[in-house]
Amino acid sequence: MPSPAQKAAVPATDSASATSSTRPLIFLVLAALTALPSLSSDIYLPALPDVAGTFTTTAVVVQLTLTSCLIGMALGQLVVGPLSDRLGRRRPLLAGMALYTAASIACALAPSAGALVGLRFVQGVAGAAGIVIARAIIRDLYQGVKIAQVFSTLMLISGVAPVVAPLFGAQLLHVTDWRGIFAVLAVLGLVVAAAIAFGLPETLPAAARRTRGMGLAQMRGLLADRVFTGCLIAAGGAFGAFFAYLAASPFVLQDLYGASPQTYALLFGLNAAGMVATGQLNGRILVRRFPVHTIVTAGLGLLLLASLAMLALATGLLGHPGLPAVCAVLFLLVSSLGLLIGNANALAMNRTAHAAGAASALLGSSSFLIGALVSPLAGLTTSAAPMALIQTLTAALALTCFTTLTRGHHTPEPK
C-alpha cells in the first residue's frame, strides 16, 4: 500500500457536479458546516451560570454539558469520516443534520442536568458530520498550498460565528432562557440541512470511494506517518488550549473579574476577531511568503509564550492584575490559533488523497477528545490557574512533538 506521503502527490479529484462554477456556493455551505460547532458551543456560553442555577448544580457539572458534546463530536467523527469515504459526502451530512436538529429540540426540553449532558452528547455526534465531512470536501476539491488558503478563508467566514454567537446568546437571554437558545440551534440545524440539500453537490465520485472496511487500515497508515502525526498533535494541542479557554473563561471573567454577560460576550467576540484576523493574514500573505511548516512552528511558539504569561498572571507571579491585563493576554493567546489550526490541518490533509474522510476523522476526533478532557479540568478551582496550566502544558507538548516529528520530513508545498 502506498504511504500517505506518496499518496499526497495524487491530485484532488472533482466530481462532475463540483465544477468551478459551483465552488462559491459549495464554499458557503462549508462555511456554515464549519461554523455550526462554534455556534453550538459559543451561543451557549453566556448561559452556563444560568443552567447551573436552573438545576441547582455546580460549575463543574454544567461544564460536563460542554464535555459530553465534545466527546460526541470526537466519536462521531471516527464513524462518519470513514463512512463518507464509502457512501460519499452528501448522505451522511443530511442524516447528521437531521439528527442534530432533533437533538437540539430535546436539549431545550431537558428535565435535569444529567439528561442535558446525555442529549448534548447526541447533539455532538450529529454535529460531527458537518465538521469531518467539510474537511474531506476541501481535500476532494483542492491540494497543496491552496488547502491552507481555503482553510484560512473559511476562518474568516466561520469566525463570524464565535464573534456573533456570544453576543446573540447574551441578547437572547433578555427575551428567553437557556432553553430558548437550544430552540434557536434547532432552527439553525434545519437551515443548514436545507443548504446541503439544495447547494452541495457530491464531491466524491463513486469510482473514488472505498468499497469495504471501516477505515481502520487507513487510520493506522496515517498514524504511522510521522509528519501527519506531528500535525495532528499540533492541532490537538492548539484545540486543548482553546477549549480550556472556552470552558473556564465564562467563570474566570464573570465571577473572578466581575464582567457582565454582555461584557463577556464582547470580550469573547474581540478574541475571536483576533483569531480571524491572524487567519486572514496567514491566508493572504504569510502562506505566500513562508513555508506553512514555519508558520505553524511560529504560531505554537506564540501560543506557548501567551500561555506562560497567563499562568504568571493566574498564580500571582506578576501581582494581582485586573481585567484589562488578563484580557490582553487571552487576546494574544486566542489570536495565535489563527496561525495554527488551519495550517496544521492543511499540512496533514495535504498528505492524503486516498482517505480524506479517515484523515479528517483522526484530526477532528483527537482535537475534540483533548477538548473534552481539558474542559472539566479547567474548572476544578475558582481561580484561573487550572486553565492557564492546561494551556501551557498543551502548547509545550504540541510545539515539542511538532518540531520533533516533522523535522526533515516536510510536506511538499507547491506554489
XYZ file of C-alpha atoms in Angstrom:
415
model
C 0.000 0.000 0.000
C 1.427 3.429 -0.870
C 2.302 5.597 2.100
C 0.350 8.766 2.904
C 3.339 10.817 1.813
C 3.338 9.105 -1.584
C -0.400 9.478 -1.923
C -0.062 13.199 -1.251
C 1.077 13.660 -4.811
C -2.245 12.420 -6.169
C -4.255 15.368 -7.473
C -7.528 16.225 -5.813
C -10.437 14.809 -7.787
C -13.504 16.857 -8.628
C -16.798 15.195 -9.306
C -18.643 16.233 -12.405
C -21.133 18.184 -10.351
C -18.490 20.076 -8.368
C -17.336 22.338 -11.185
C -15.544 25.633 -10.705
C -18.821 27.489 -11.228
C -20.435 25.750 -8.248
C -17.488 26.128 -5.878
C -18.519 29.525 -4.436
C -21.841 28.034 -3.338
C -20.091 24.930 -2.027
C -17.734 27.168 -0.091
C -20.642 28.927 1.620
C -22.118 25.584 2.651
C -18.723 24.509 4.001
C -18.513 27.752 5.970
C -21.914 27.028 7.525
C -20.859 23.481 8.413
C -17.619 24.736 9.948
C -19.420 27.450 11.925
C -22.148 25.213 13.351
C -19.956 23.569 16.054
C -18.807 27.007 17.241
C -22.413 28.146 17.346
C -23.352 25.036 19.307
C -20.786 25.910 21.988
C -20.406 29.671 21.912
C -24.011 30.826 21.782
C -24.493 28.780 24.951
C -21.509 30.138 26.946
C -23.163 33.246 28.478
C -25.953 30.981 29.763
C -23.710 28.492 31.612
C -24.220 30.172 35.024
C -27.991 30.205 34.369
C -28.001 26.489 33.606
C -26.222 25.873 36.908
C -28.892 27.941 38.655
C -31.784 26.136 36.952
C -30.609 22.711 38.071
C -29.021 23.926 41.346
C -25.687 22.381 40.484
C -22.006 23.340 40.288
C -19.944 24.880 37.514
C -18.079 21.592 37.021
C -21.342 19.710 36.390
C -22.509 22.350 33.933
C -19.178 22.183 32.126
C -19.862 18.482 31.606
C -22.577 19.518 29.139
C -19.781 21.019 27.057
C -17.548 18.000 27.657
C -20.208 15.499 26.575
C -20.846 17.460 23.388
C -17.121 17.425 22.604
C -16.878 13.679 23.243
C -19.835 13.153 20.924
C -18.164 15.239 18.226
C -14.938 13.265 18.634
C -16.505 9.802 18.485
C -18.944 10.791 15.776
C -16.125 11.867 13.502
C -14.398 8.488 13.834
C -17.531 6.877 12.422
C -18.776 9.481 9.941
C -15.392 10.286 8.370
C -14.595 6.780 7.103
C -18.281 6.270 6.298
C -18.163 9.255 3.952
C -15.251 7.591 2.128
C -17.656 4.747 1.338
C -21.036 6.440 0.840
C -19.970 9.834 -0.449
C -20.328 13.149 1.330
C -23.993 14.163 0.910
C -25.935 11.317 2.508
C -24.047 11.244 5.849
C -24.266 15.042 6.002
C -28.031 15.135 5.559
C -28.558 12.380 8.133
C -26.281 14.152 10.598
C -28.072 17.482 10.292
C -31.472 15.829 10.774
C -30.260 14.199 13.995
C -28.652 17.469 15.116
C -31.958 19.300 14.789
C -33.826 16.659 16.753
C -31.181 16.596 19.497
C -31.283 20.393 19.830
C -35.042 20.268 20.388
C -34.542 17.574 23.015
C -31.880 19.688 24.784
C -34.354 22.545 25.020
C -36.737 20.201 26.860
C -34.133 18.554 29.134
C -35.623 17.870 32.600
C -32.317 17.610 34.505
C -28.621 18.345 34.277
C -27.894 14.646 33.714
C -30.356 14.483 30.826
C -28.821 17.595 29.300
C -25.362 16.032 29.494
C -26.608 12.962 27.611
C -28.520 14.935 25.000
C -25.538 17.173 24.368
C -23.572 14.003 23.590
C -26.128 13.087 20.922
C -26.031 16.639 19.583
C -22.238 16.382 19.347
C -22.365 13.050 17.494
C -24.753 14.563 14.962
C -22.782 17.776 14.568
C -19.632 15.742 13.908
C -20.885 15.022 10.382
C -20.525 18.646 9.375
C -17.056 19.059 10.881
C -15.421 15.944 9.475
C -17.023 15.978 6.026
C -16.321 19.669 5.445
C -12.576 18.978 5.769
C -12.869 15.943 3.488
C -14.683 18.001 0.838
C -11.886 20.576 0.897
C -9.416 17.748 0.225
C -11.689 16.479 -2.578
C -11.514 19.843 -4.321
C -8.090 21.312 -3.506
C -4.460 20.391 -2.890
C -1.126 21.960 -1.957
C -0.913 25.462 -0.529
C -4.452 26.094 -1.839
C -5.751 23.930 1.002
C -4.102 26.228 3.565
C -5.575 29.275 1.825
C -9.074 27.747 1.779
C -8.845 26.831 5.469
C -7.701 30.371 6.275
C -10.543 31.907 4.276
C -13.022 29.612 5.984
C -11.784 31.010 9.284
C -12.948 34.449 8.151
C -16.493 33.242 7.437
C -16.750 30.694 10.233
C -15.068 33.190 12.538
C -18.214 35.274 12.375
C -19.816 32.521 14.474
C -17.680 32.952 17.617
C -17.851 36.734 17.235
C -21.633 36.878 16.851
C -22.727 33.812 18.820
C -21.959 35.023 22.383
C -23.405 38.440 21.571
C -26.507 36.786 20.152
C -26.707 34.383 23.083
C -26.413 37.220 25.606
C -29.195 39.126 23.858
C -31.388 36.040 23.691
C -31.111 35.789 27.462
C -33.010 39.092 27.653
C -36.071 37.539 25.995
C -35.737 33.836 26.798
C -33.705 31.437 28.908
C -31.077 28.877 28.004
C -33.779 26.526 26.705
C -34.696 29.077 24.060
C -31.065 29.102 22.910
C -31.309 25.398 22.076
C -34.523 26.062 20.159
C -32.564 28.561 18.057
C -29.906 25.896 17.407
C -32.642 23.553 16.167
C -33.746 26.175 13.630
C -30.136 26.649 12.523
C -29.824 22.901 12.029
C -32.825 22.961 9.690
C -31.361 25.855 7.716
C -28.027 24.072 7.264
C -29.787 20.856 6.209
C -31.693 22.790 3.546
C -28.452 24.381 2.327
C -26.884 20.938 1.958
C -29.910 19.546 0.137
C -30.049 22.364 -2.417
C -26.500 23.759 -2.562
C -23.997 20.948 -2.094
C -23.328 18.504 -4.936
C -21.491 15.253 -4.327
C -17.703 15.860 -4.394
C -16.521 12.257 -4.101
C -17.197 10.303 -7.318
C -18.366 6.722 -6.942
C -15.195 5.469 -8.626
C -13.043 7.115 -5.930
C -14.936 5.661 -2.968
C -13.642 2.938 -0.688
C -15.696 -0.208 -1.178
C -15.213 -2.037 2.112
C -13.955 -1.819 5.670
C -14.398 0.901 8.297
C -11.195 2.818 7.520
C -9.116 1.268 10.324
C -6.308 0.265 7.963
C -6.206 3.777 6.533
C -6.090 5.271 10.036
C -3.225 3.011 11.062
C -1.317 4.013 7.949
C -1.899 7.701 8.626
C -0.730 7.415 12.227
C 2.421 5.649 11.038
C 3.271 8.771 9.028
C 5.449 10.946 11.298
C 4.507 14.242 9.668
C 0.781 13.529 9.791
C 1.046 12.580 13.458
C 3.093 15.687 14.234
C 0.451 17.869 12.582
C -2.290 16.004 14.435
C -0.615 16.679 17.800
C -0.023 20.329 16.886
C -3.701 20.820 16.073
C -4.726 18.872 19.170
C -2.542 20.997 21.440
C -3.980 24.182 19.960
C -7.509 22.897 20.492
C -6.645 21.876 24.057
C -5.590 25.427 24.893
C -8.667 26.808 23.141
C -11.164 24.533 24.874
C -9.636 25.285 28.268
C -10.342 28.924 27.437
C -13.891 28.117 26.257
C -14.793 26.168 29.376
C -13.199 28.400 32.012
C -13.456 31.922 30.600
C -17.173 32.481 31.450
C -16.449 31.843 35.117
C -12.985 33.446 35.187
C -14.062 36.683 33.533
C -17.541 36.951 35.052
C -17.103 35.509 38.543
C -13.474 36.447 39.259
C -13.176 39.731 37.388
C -16.777 40.958 37.513
C -17.585 41.096 33.795
C -21.302 41.067 32.961
C -22.666 38.515 30.449
C -22.777 41.274 27.818
C -19.207 42.388 28.586
C -18.035 38.796 28.485
C -19.709 38.328 25.112
C -17.951 41.433 23.769
C -14.574 40.250 25.053
C -15.147 36.790 23.618
C -16.066 38.315 20.279
C -12.948 40.505 20.321
C -10.745 37.472 20.898
C -12.478 35.600 18.092
C -11.951 38.604 15.817
C -8.244 38.450 16.631
C -8.149 34.801 15.582
C -9.961 35.646 12.344
C -7.532 38.497 11.643
C -4.444 36.308 12.052
C -6.111 33.645 9.932
C -6.605 36.150 7.128
C -3.061 37.425 7.488
C -1.983 33.820 7.128
C -4.121 33.049 4.064
C -3.496 36.275 2.156
C 0.161 36.984 2.952
C 2.068 34.513 5.114
C 1.460 31.267 3.189
C 2.565 33.052 0.003
C 5.902 34.052 1.530
C 6.814 31.403 4.097
C 6.589 27.606 4.335
C 3.435 26.509 6.134
C 5.580 24.406 8.470
C 7.451 27.532 9.586
C 4.198 29.399 10.252
C 2.873 26.557 12.406
C 6.098 26.498 14.421
C 5.937 30.260 14.990
C 2.270 30.049 15.966
C 2.981 27.313 18.501
C 5.780 29.422 19.972
C 3.429 32.386 20.328
C 0.776 30.182 21.932
C 3.300 28.895 24.470
C 4.502 32.397 25.358
C 0.941 33.640 25.857
C 0.090 30.586 27.976
C 3.120 31.169 30.188
C 2.083 34.811 30.621
C -1.448 33.724 31.583
C -0.005 31.251 34.098
C 2.134 34.000 35.633
C -0.925 36.239 35.968
C -3.125 33.494 37.388
C -0.607 32.424 40.034
C 0.188 35.950 41.174
C 3.785 35.999 39.942
C 3.033 39.385 38.385
C 0.952 40.703 41.270
C -2.825 40.939 41.111
C -3.713 42.090 37.618
C -7.085 43.491 36.717
C -9.408 42.580 33.887
C -7.530 44.567 31.160
C -4.252 42.663 31.667
C -5.968 39.264 31.638
C -7.950 40.193 28.534
C -4.798 41.341 26.713
C -3.056 38.023 27.337
C -6.123 35.998 26.355
C -6.411 38.039 23.162
C -2.820 37.154 22.238
C -3.380 33.507 23.112
C -6.560 33.106 21.053
C -5.155 35.137 18.143
C -2.207 32.729 17.824
C -4.676 29.979 16.900
C -5.303 31.692 13.559
C -1.774 30.679 12.577
C -2.155 27.120 13.815
C -5.414 25.296 13.299
C -5.937 25.832 9.579
C -2.276 25.351 8.692
C -1.814 22.203 10.782
C -4.935 20.693 9.212
C -3.763 21.726 5.754
C -0.333 20.124 6.199
C -1.956 16.917 7.408
C -4.690 16.759 4.756
C -2.155 17.570 2.048
C -0.547 14.189 2.693
C -3.617 12.129 1.877
C -5.878 11.973 -1.122
C -6.734 8.288 -0.683
C -8.582 8.505 2.655
C -9.626 12.112 3.205
C -12.564 11.130 5.389
C -10.426 8.924 7.647
C -7.733 11.606 7.889
C -10.311 14.255 8.735
C -11.803 11.941 11.360
C -8.449 11.483 13.088
C -7.727 15.198 13.076
C -11.134 16.159 14.378
C -11.681 13.382 16.899
C -8.279 13.799 18.534
C -8.790 17.544 18.906
C -12.252 17.185 20.407
C -11.202 14.357 22.725
C -8.467 16.615 24.065
C -11.034 19.382 24.427
C -13.386 17.044 26.262
C -10.602 16.081 28.657
C -9.413 19.570 29.487
C -12.828 21.278 29.756
C -13.788 19.938 33.211
C -10.184 20.174 34.438
C -10.129 23.882 33.616
C -12.882 24.477 36.170
C -11.518 22.430 39.082
C -10.948 25.534 41.206
C -12.335 29.053 41.284
C -9.034 30.548 40.090
C -7.692 30.933 36.575
C -4.664 28.743 37.368
C -6.062 25.406 36.085
C -6.959 26.990 32.744
C -3.528 28.599 32.399
C -1.672 25.427 33.423
C -3.574 23.326 30.885
C -2.848 25.868 28.170
C 0.852 25.880 28.996
C 1.161 22.092 29.048
C -0.765 21.524 25.810
C 1.167 24.262 23.995
C 4.526 22.879 25.164
C 3.578 19.331 24.138
C 2.340 20.486 20.734
C 5.466 22.510 19.971
C 7.824 19.736 21.089
C 6.085 16.960 19.154
C 5.542 19.013 16.003
C 9.144 20.145 15.681
C 10.469 16.669 16.519
C 8.216 14.557 14.319
C 8.268 16.817 11.258
C 11.976 17.670 11.273
C 13.451 16.841 7.879
C 10.174 15.428 6.567
C 8.234 18.472 5.424
C 5.313 18.028 3.089
C 5.998 19.454 -0.402
C 4.240 22.802 -0.674
C 3.604 23.657 -4.357
C 3.174 27.313 -5.201
